[in-house]
Coordinates of C-alpha atoms in Angstrom, one line a residue:
M20 CA -12.9 -8.0 12.1
N21 CA -12.1 -5.4 14.7
T22 CA -14.5 -2.4 14.7
I23 CA -16.2 -2.8 11.3
D24 CA -17.0 -5.9 9.4
K25 CA -15.6 -6.9 6.0
Q26 CA -19.0 -6.8 4.3
K27 CA -19.5 -3.2 5.2
I28 CA -16.1 -2.3 3.8
A29 CA -16.8 -4.3 0.6
D30 CA -20.2 -2.6 0.2
S31 CA -18.5 0.8 0.4
I32 CA -16.3 0.2 -2.6
R33 CA -17.7 1.0 -6.0
A34 CA -17.1 -1.6 -8.7
I35 CA -16.8 -0.1 -12.2
P36 CA -16.9 -2.8 -15.0
D37 CA -14.7 -2.5 -18.1
Y38 CA -12.5 0.3 -16.7
P39 CA -9.8 1.2 -17.7
K40 CA -10.3 -1.5 -20.3
P41 CA -12.7 -4.4 -21.2
D42 CA -12.9 -7.3 -18.7
I43 CA -11.4 -5.3 -15.8
I44 CA -13.5 -4.4 -12.8
F45 CA -12.0 -1.2 -11.3
R46 CA -12.4 -1.1 -7.5
D47 CA -13.0 2.6 -6.7
I48 CA -12.1 3.4 -3.1
T49 CA -13.2 7.0 -3.3
T50 CA -16.6 5.9 -2.0
L51 CA -14.9 4.1 0.9
I52 CA -12.8 7.2 1.9
G53 CA -15.9 9.4 1.5
N54 CA -17.7 7.3 4.2
A55 CA -16.3 8.5 7.5
E56 CA -17.5 5.4 9.4
V57 CA -15.9 2.9 7.0
F58 CA -12.7 4.9 6.4
N59 CA -12.2 5.3 10.1
G60 CA -12.9 1.6 10.6
V61 CA -10.3 0.6 8.0
I62 CA -7.7 2.8 9.7
E63 CA -8.6 1.3 13.1
I64 CA -8.2 -2.2 11.7
L65 CA -4.7 -1.4 10.4
K66 CA -3.8 0.6 13.6
N67 CA -4.8 -2.4 15.8
R68 CA -2.8 -4.7 13.6
Y69 CA 0.5 -2.7 13.9
M70 CA 0.3 -0.9 17.3
D71 CA 2.3 -3.5 19.2
K72 CA 4.9 -4.1 16.5
K73 CA 7.1 -1.0 17.4
I74 CA 6.7 0.5 13.9
D75 CA 8.8 3.6 13.1
F76 CA 7.3 4.6 9.8
I77 CA 4.4 4.0 7.4
A78 CA 5.4 4.2 3.7
G79 CA 2.6 4.8 1.2
I80 CA 2.7 4.2 -2.5
E81 CA 1.6 7.1 -4.8
A82 CA -1.3 8.1 -4.8
R83 CA -4.0 6.2 -3.0
G84 CA -1.4 4.7 -0.6
F85 CA -0.8 8.3 0.6
I86 CA -4.4 8.5 1.7
F87 CA -4.4 5.3 3.8
G88 CA -0.8 5.5 4.8
S89 CA -0.8 9.1 6.1
A90 CA -4.1 8.5 8.0
L91 CA -2.5 5.4 9.6
A92 CA 0.7 7.2 10.4
F93 CA -1.3 9.9 12.2
A94 CA -3.4 7.3 14.1
M95 CA -0.2 5.5 15.2
G96 CA 1.8 8.6 16.0
V97 CA 4.7 7.7 13.6
G98 CA 6.2 9.3 10.5
F99 CA 5.0 8.9 6.9
V100 CA 7.2 8.3 3.9
P101 CA 5.9 8.8 0.4
I102 CA 7.0 6.5 -2.4
R103 CA 6.5 8.2 -5.7
K104 CA 7.0 7.7 -9.4
K105 CA 10.4 8.8 -10.8
G106 CA 11.0 12.6 -10.9
K107 CA 8.2 13.6 -8.5
L108 CA 10.3 14.2 -5.3
P109 CA 12.3 17.4 -4.9
F110 CA 15.4 16.2 -3.0
T111 CA 18.0 13.5 -3.6
T112 CA 16.4 10.1 -4.0
V113 CA 17.0 6.4 -4.2
S114 CA 15.1 4.4 -6.8
E115 CA 14.0 1.0 -7.8
K116 CA 12.9 -0.1 -11.3
Y117 CA 10.2 -2.6 -12.0
S118 CA 8.8 -4.3 -15.1
L119 CA 5.6 -3.3 -16.8
E120 CA 3.7 -5.2 -19.5
Y121 CA 5.7 -3.0 -22.1
G122 CA 8.9 -1.6 -20.5
F123 CA 9.8 -0.4 -17.1
D124 CA 8.8 2.1 -14.5
E125 CA 10.6 3.4 -11.4
V126 CA 9.7 4.4 -7.8
E127 CA 11.7 6.7 -5.6
M128 CA 11.9 7.9 -2.1
H129 CA 14.1 10.5 -0.4
I130 CA 17.5 9.4 0.6
D131 CA 16.9 10.6 4.1
A132 CA 13.4 9.2 4.4
F133 CA 14.1 7.3 7.6
R134 CA 15.9 10.2 9.3
E135 CA 18.7 8.4 11.0
V136 CA 16.4 5.9 12.9
K137 CA 18.6 2.9 13.5
N138 CA 17.1 -0.3 12.0
P139 CA 13.7 1.3 11.2
K140 CA 10.6 -0.9 11.1
V141 CA 8.3 0.1 8.2
V142 CA 4.8 -1.0 7.1
L143 CA 4.1 -0.4 3.4
V144 CA 0.5 0.6 2.6
D145 CA -1.5 0.9 -0.6
D146 CA -5.1 0.6 -1.5
L147 CA -4.8 -2.4 -3.7
I148 CA -2.4 -5.1 -4.9
A149 CA -2.8 -6.4 -8.4
T150 CA 0.2 -7.8 -10.2
G151 CA 2.5 -6.6 -7.4
G152 CA 5.2 -4.9 -9.5
T153 CA 5.0 -1.5 -7.8
A154 CA 4.6 -3.0 -4.3
E155 CA 7.6 -5.3 -4.8
A156 CA 9.8 -2.4 -6.0
S157 CA 8.6 -0.4 -3.0
V158 CA 9.6 -3.1 -0.6
K159 CA 13.0 -3.5 -2.2
L160 CA 13.4 0.3 -2.0
I161 CA 12.6 0.2 1.7
E162 CA 15.1 -2.6 2.3
S163 CA 17.8 -0.9 0.3
M164 CA 17.7 1.9 2.8
G165 CA 18.5 -0.5 5.7
A166 CA 14.9 -0.7 6.9
E167 CA 12.8 -3.7 7.7
C168 CA 9.5 -3.9 5.8
V169 CA 7.5 -5.6 8.6
E170 CA 4.5 -6.1 6.3
A171 CA 2.8 -4.8 3.2
A172 CA -0.8 -3.9 3.8
F173 CA -3.6 -3.4 1.3
I174 CA -7.3 -2.8 1.6
I175 CA -7.9 -5.0 -1.5
N176 CA -6.0 -8.0 -2.9
L177 CA -6.9 -9.1 -6.4
K178 CA -5.8 -12.7 -5.8
G179 CA -6.3 -13.7 -9.4
L180 CA -3.4 -11.5 -10.5
Q181 CA -1.0 -13.1 -7.9
G182 CA 0.8 -10.0 -6.9
E183 CA 0.9 -11.2 -3.3
K184 CA 3.3 -14.0 -4.5
K185 CA 5.9 -11.5 -5.6
L186 CA 6.0 -9.9 -2.2
L187 CA 6.1 -13.1 0.0
S188 CA 9.8 -13.6 -0.6
H189 CA 10.4 -10.1 0.8
T190 CA 7.8 -9.5 3.5
K191 CA 4.5 -10.6 4.9
V192 CA 1.3 -9.5 3.2
F193 CA -2.0 -8.4 4.7
S194 CA -5.2 -7.5 3.0
I195 CA -8.6 -6.7 4.4
L196 CA -10.6 -7.8 1.4
D197 CA -9.7 -10.5 -1.2
Y198 CA -11.2 -10.7 -4.7
E199 CA -10.6 -13.7 -6.9
G200 CA -11.0 -11.9 -10.2
K201 CA -8.9 -9.1 -11.8

């Protein structure tokens, strides 16, 4: 890895068994972002990956994607676009629905998110990909605005839940850490 190794990143993430329900291991990144060396190392890995790709914006998925996405946007000197749950943004929005286990949810972004940049290149960022529903809807939302989602980047990929597969028909996927379980 670039400036920090994967094991140090993995060791900085707290695993909480049986949360939010039995047989789930919750990957708590608050311990990672509280460790300046590791957090900065993660941002440096992402920055190095995208600096030569002429990225115009970083889009982050609510809420932990805001943490990594805004830090990456700052490090790269590009704009940040928040993707939020329905009803959370104050201006005119565009939206994309996605399926949940029981029903649907929706993500939105401002209609002027890409501020008249012609053919913007965007990297989508979130802390973790699990089943991929929110990430896929976010990529579709970015594309619906005439932007190219160059890649979707995650700190953690829960490979056993196969969310990455949903995204591969839309964009490339990058993750720093892969876990086989859920």
